[in-house]
Every structure is written in C-alpha cells, then in structure tokens.
Rosetta silent file (secondary structure, phi, psi, omega in degrees, C-alpha in Angstrom):
SEQUENCE: MTETFVYDGDCAFCTMCARFIERRIHTGATVIPWQFADLDALGLTRAQCVEAVQWVPTTGPTSAGPVAIADLLRSSGPVWRLAGRALALRPVTALAWPAYRWVARNRHRLPGGTAACAIPADSPARRPAA
SCORE:     score description
SCORE:     0.000 S_00000001
   1 L     0.000  140.953  171.904   -6.104   -8.861   15.637 S_00000001
   2 L   -92.537  166.192  173.913   -4.320   -5.523   15.128 S_00000001
   3 L   -58.110  144.382 -174.399   -4.513   -3.320   12.296 S_00000001
   4 E  -140.064  135.140  176.196   -2.364   -4.560    9.329 S_00000001
   5 E  -111.696  119.654 -174.080   -0.729   -2.861    6.355 S_00000001
   6 E  -106.398  121.542 -173.846    0.216   -5.408    3.613 S_00000001
   7 E  -136.567  170.638 -177.824    2.819   -4.722    1.007 S_00000001
   8 L   -88.981  110.142  177.789    4.751   -6.721   -1.597 S_00000001
   9 L   -63.240  -19.815  176.015    7.943   -7.966    0.064 S_00000001
  10 L   -81.756   -6.933 -173.206    9.641   -9.028   -3.274 S_00000001
  11 L  -105.042  120.770 -179.960    9.604   -5.563   -4.399 S_00000001
  12 H   -67.154  -35.043 -179.830   12.707   -3.524   -3.230 S_00000001
  13 H   -64.815  -50.089 -176.337   10.863   -0.201   -3.786 S_00000001
  14 H   -59.272  -48.441  177.004    7.858   -1.450   -1.763 S_00000001
  15 H   -58.642  -48.049  170.539   10.177   -2.753    0.962 S_00000001
  16 H   -44.451  -54.450 -171.952   11.839    0.695    1.167 S_00000001
  17 H   -67.468  -33.824  177.115    8.638    2.370    1.579 S_00000001
  18 H   -61.920  -46.609 -176.028    7.570   -0.037    4.284 S_00000001
  19 H   -56.228  -44.711 -176.195   10.905    0.625    6.076 S_00000001
  20 H   -60.455  -54.926 -178.765   10.115    4.337    5.858 S_00000001
  21 H   -47.640  -54.102  173.961    6.629    3.736    7.391 S_00000001
  22 H   -55.629  -34.297 -178.681    8.319    1.734   10.309 S_00000001
  23 H   -88.535  -35.489 -175.645   10.724    4.411   10.957 S_00000001
  24 H  -103.211  -36.722 -175.270    8.814    7.686   10.453 S_00000001
  25 L  -100.055   92.948 -171.621    5.041    6.939   10.760 S_00000001
  26 L   -77.755  125.504  179.935    4.397    5.813   14.261 S_00000001
  27 L  -147.485  150.698  177.801    1.335    3.574   14.207 S_00000001
  28 L   -74.047  -12.130  179.742    0.177    0.570   16.059 S_00000001
  29 L   -66.150  153.557  174.814   -0.355   -1.339   12.877 S_00000001
  30 E   -85.131  143.873 -176.359    1.516   -4.287   11.858 S_00000001
  31 E  -122.567  116.137 -166.570    3.468   -3.677    8.638 S_00000001
  32 E  -147.583  133.428  162.775    4.093   -7.044    6.724 S_00000001
  33 E   -61.850  138.608 -171.012    4.839   -8.363    3.355 S_00000001
  34 H   -66.291  -15.459 -179.043    2.026  -10.377    1.990 S_00000001
  35 H   -70.366  -18.888  179.257    4.433  -13.213    1.450 S_00000001
  36 H  -102.822    1.684 -170.431    4.853  -13.594    5.235 S_00000001
  37 L   -99.912  165.476  177.449    1.328  -12.827    6.185 S_00000001
  38 L   -93.817   80.658 -170.939   -1.641  -15.189    6.965 S_00000001
  39 H   -58.164  -41.831 -179.736   -3.653  -14.012    3.862 S_00000001
  40 H   -56.352  -49.705 -172.675   -6.704  -16.264    4.955 S_00000001
  41 H   -69.083  -29.854  178.568   -6.771  -14.977    8.463 S_00000001
  42 H   -77.909  -23.722 -169.288   -6.465  -11.278    7.017 S_00000001
  43 L    72.051   41.059 -178.274   -9.357  -12.049    4.524 S_00000001
  44 L  -127.419  160.410 -179.353   -7.134  -11.134    1.548 S_00000001
  45 L  -114.079  158.865  174.693   -6.104  -12.981   -1.585 S_00000001
  46 H   -58.874  -46.058 -174.880   -2.700  -13.060   -3.356 S_00000001
  47 H   -59.433  -44.711  174.291   -4.236  -11.308   -6.342 S_00000001
  48 H   -44.479  -52.017 -171.483   -5.427   -8.468   -4.053 S_00000001
  49 H   -68.989  -30.144  177.832   -1.969   -8.234   -2.616 S_00000001
  50 H   -76.150  -24.200 -178.495   -0.133   -8.353   -6.034 S_00000001
  51 H   -82.337  -35.248 -169.308   -2.404   -5.436   -7.259 S_00000001
  52 L  -165.672  158.113  170.776   -2.004   -2.994   -4.330 S_00000001
  53 L   -68.443  152.255 -173.289   -0.984   -2.482   -0.930 S_00000001
  54 E  -113.315  152.830  171.592   -3.826   -3.544    1.711 S_00000001
  55 E  -127.886  128.007  177.880   -5.041   -2.060    4.828 S_00000001
  56 E  -130.302  113.081 -172.084   -6.922   -4.458    7.005 S_00000001
  57 L   -82.639  166.316 -172.725   -8.511   -2.688   10.204 S_00000001
  58 L   -76.024  -24.168  174.772   -9.542   -4.594   13.252 S_00000001
  59 L  -139.394  156.438 -176.948  -13.143   -3.820   12.307 S_00000001
  60 L    85.221  170.606 -177.739  -14.653   -2.804    9.080 S_00000001
  61 L   -70.189  152.869  173.210  -13.908   -3.368    5.435 S_00000001
  62 L   -70.509  166.909 -176.129  -10.348   -3.628    3.971 S_00000001
  63 E  -146.408  151.013 -170.314   -8.887   -0.970    1.756 S_00000001
  64 E  -132.763  160.241  178.188   -6.437   -0.978   -1.045 S_00000001
  65 L    56.135 -132.135 -169.365   -3.826    1.359   -2.845 S_00000001
  66 H   -69.624  -32.076  178.958   -4.013    5.088   -1.924 S_00000001
  67 H   -67.444  -30.720 -175.605   -7.119    4.443    0.248 S_00000001
  68 H   -75.177  -48.350  179.437   -5.096    1.878    2.192 S_00000001
  69 H   -61.615  -40.288  171.262   -2.383    4.420    2.592 S_00000001
  70 H   -64.114  -33.393  179.614   -4.676    7.042    3.807 S_00000001
  71 H   -69.821  -44.073 -178.517   -6.098    4.580    6.389 S_00000001
  72 H   -61.920  -47.358  179.290   -2.631    3.765    7.622 S_00000001
  73 H   -59.936  -38.253 -178.020   -1.655    7.565    7.917 S_00000001
  74 H   -70.456   -5.501 -178.109   -4.976    8.143    9.994 S_00000001
  75 L   -94.168    0.412 -174.302   -3.945    5.458   12.273 S_00000001
  76 L  -120.278 -151.838 -169.921   -0.771    7.368   13.513 S_00000001
  77 L   -73.901  168.473 -161.206    0.340   10.701   14.969 S_00000001
  78 H   -63.260  -33.333  174.744   -1.365   14.060   14.417 S_00000001
  79 H   -68.985  -45.056 -176.903    0.600   15.426   11.399 S_00000001
  80 H   -71.632  -29.792  179.140    0.428   11.985    9.476 S_00000001
  81 H   -70.087  -27.665  173.652   -3.234   11.715   10.527 S_00000001
  82 H   -76.297  -34.153  175.542   -4.025   14.958    8.962 S_00000001
  83 H   -63.552  -36.287  178.922   -2.193   13.941    5.750 S_00000001
  84 H   -67.655  -37.408  176.625   -4.226   10.772    5.807 S_00000001
  85 H   -67.683  -28.920  172.820   -7.532   12.741    6.066 S_00000001
  86 H   -70.279  -48.633 -179.590   -6.507   14.814    3.092 S_00000001
  87 H   -62.131  -21.501 -179.953   -5.635   11.747    1.060 S_00000001
  88 H   -76.820  -21.469 -176.082   -9.123   10.368    2.061 S_00000001
  89 L   -59.188  132.044 -173.523  -10.955   13.189    0.495 S_00000001
  90 H   -54.393  -38.370  173.941  -12.783   11.910   -2.511 S_00000001
  91 H   -75.304  -30.721  166.536  -11.192   14.255   -5.057 S_00000001
  92 H   -61.975  -54.308  170.355   -7.803   13.591   -3.890 S_00000001
  93 H   -48.131  -35.496  177.388   -8.344    9.891   -3.811 S_00000001
  94 H   -70.920  -34.115  170.612   -9.619   10.053   -7.329 S_00000001
  95 H   -65.022  -45.156 -172.361   -6.446   11.911   -8.306 S_00000001
  96 H   -67.161  -40.188 -177.083   -4.393    9.568   -6.180 S_00000001
  97 H   -55.470  -50.474 -175.623   -5.500    6.198   -7.933 S_00000001
  98 H   -67.417  -34.671  172.344   -4.024    6.996  -11.327 S_00000001
  99 H   -64.009  -37.661  175.912   -0.697    8.119   -9.648 S_00000001
 100 H   -61.518  -52.314  175.534   -0.732    4.921   -7.619 S_00000001
 101 H   -53.065  -53.394 -178.952   -1.340    2.693  -10.686 S_00000001
 102 H   -57.301  -42.077  179.109    1.583    4.546  -12.485 S_00000001
 103 H   -56.997  -52.564 -176.570    3.865    4.005   -9.452 S_00000001
 104 H   -58.423  -42.380 -173.515    2.834    0.378   -9.361 S_00000001
 105 H   -71.985  -27.649 -171.292    3.418   -0.184  -13.149 S_00000001
 106 H  -115.877   17.009 -176.569    6.900    1.505  -12.896 S_00000001
 107 H   -62.740  -16.565  179.544    8.154    0.562   -9.369 S_00000001
 108 H   -77.525  -13.912  176.429   11.000   -1.501  -10.859 S_00000001
 109 H   -99.885   -1.954 -176.103   12.354    1.827  -12.360 S_00000001
 110 L   -93.578  171.249 -173.646   11.995    3.799   -9.133 S_00000001
 111 L   -57.318  129.822  179.678   14.727    4.357   -6.453 S_00000001
 112 L    82.016   -8.120  162.222   15.493    0.979   -4.863 S_00000001
 113 L   -61.353  141.099  174.339   13.621   -0.836   -7.550 S_00000001
 114 L  -128.785  172.703  174.338   14.696   -4.016   -9.218 S_00000001
 115 H   -56.563  -30.705  178.347   13.446   -6.288  -11.950 S_00000001
 116 H   -64.378   -2.926 -168.296   11.680   -8.355   -9.126 S_00000001
 117 H   -99.974  -16.827 -176.981    9.600   -5.257   -8.572 S_00000001
 118 L   -70.907  155.071 -175.432    7.923   -5.400  -11.942 S_00000001
 119 L   -93.701  142.651  171.664    4.290   -6.397  -11.893 S_00000001
 120 L   -60.590  139.473 -177.779    3.285   -9.203  -14.391 S_00000001
 121 L   -58.277  -14.074 -173.877    1.776   -7.986  -17.652 S_00000001
 122 L  -102.967   10.795 -179.051   -1.443   -9.841  -16.987 S_00000001
 123 L   -84.525  137.998  170.282   -2.063   -7.990  -13.561 S_00000001
 124 H   -47.303  -30.902 -175.950   -4.925   -5.626  -13.042 S_00000001
 125 H   -66.294  -19.191  175.641   -2.473   -3.215  -11.659 S_00000001
 126 H   -75.658   -5.497 -171.432   -1.033   -2.812  -15.241 S_00000001
 127 L   -69.388  144.651 -178.824   -4.082   -1.371  -16.525 S_00000001
 128 L   -54.694  152.812  170.374   -3.716    2.351  -17.853 S_00000001
 129 L   -59.777  143.853  168.077   -4.362    5.216  -15.429 S_00000001
 130 L   -84.356    0.000    0.000   -7.770    6.643  -15.936 S_00000001
C-alpha cells in the first residue's frame, strides 16, 4: 500500500486544493477523494473523512487535518518538506487546528466553494474553534 491523502471529493474547494497538491507538491502519495477510496482498506470511517482530510501512511497511525497536511508535505520535495516540518511543530499545529476548523466550517464560502461544500450542522467539524 502507498501513502494516501484522502479529501472530500464532493467539495469544490477541497478538490481545488487536491489539484494544487497534485500539480505543485511532488509526492509519491495517492491523493484521492474519500468517496472513491476503499475506506475499510485504509482503516478510515466516513465520519473521519467528513470531519477532516486524512493521511494514511504505509506504516504507523493515520493523521487528520493540519497534521495530515504536515505529513503530506513531509513526504515531498525539500521546500515542501521544510514547510511540513514547521507545520508539525506542536505550537504551530496548536494554532493550525482552529484555522483548519474555521476553513472547514466556511469552505463553501471560499474560492471554488459551492453549497455542496457545506459541512452538515451536526458534524464535529462544525464545533467552534478553540
């Protein structure tokens, strides 16, 4: 199994970000919408994928949200790897989570976003930023 980055393919904003990853961040990881992924084989649930992007390494635990993005970046070229290391620092990650949650709650309002990007009101991703 290859490293896998899983995102919400029903969200135009998320898909736009995934296309950026595929074009600009050279990684050996598979970048796939959760709707087309074998979630059981990846050890993920639909709820996890609705809440945040997911990183599934070949070995070790999965990660979500900004930690998953840091893991993806660390799997690529030198400049992106450095950005991933910075994002993985505990103080940076602590600040990144509230920002990630804000983006998740408002992705339907961001460039490329549509009404289909809105997260259901009962999703854990809708909780207020800490």
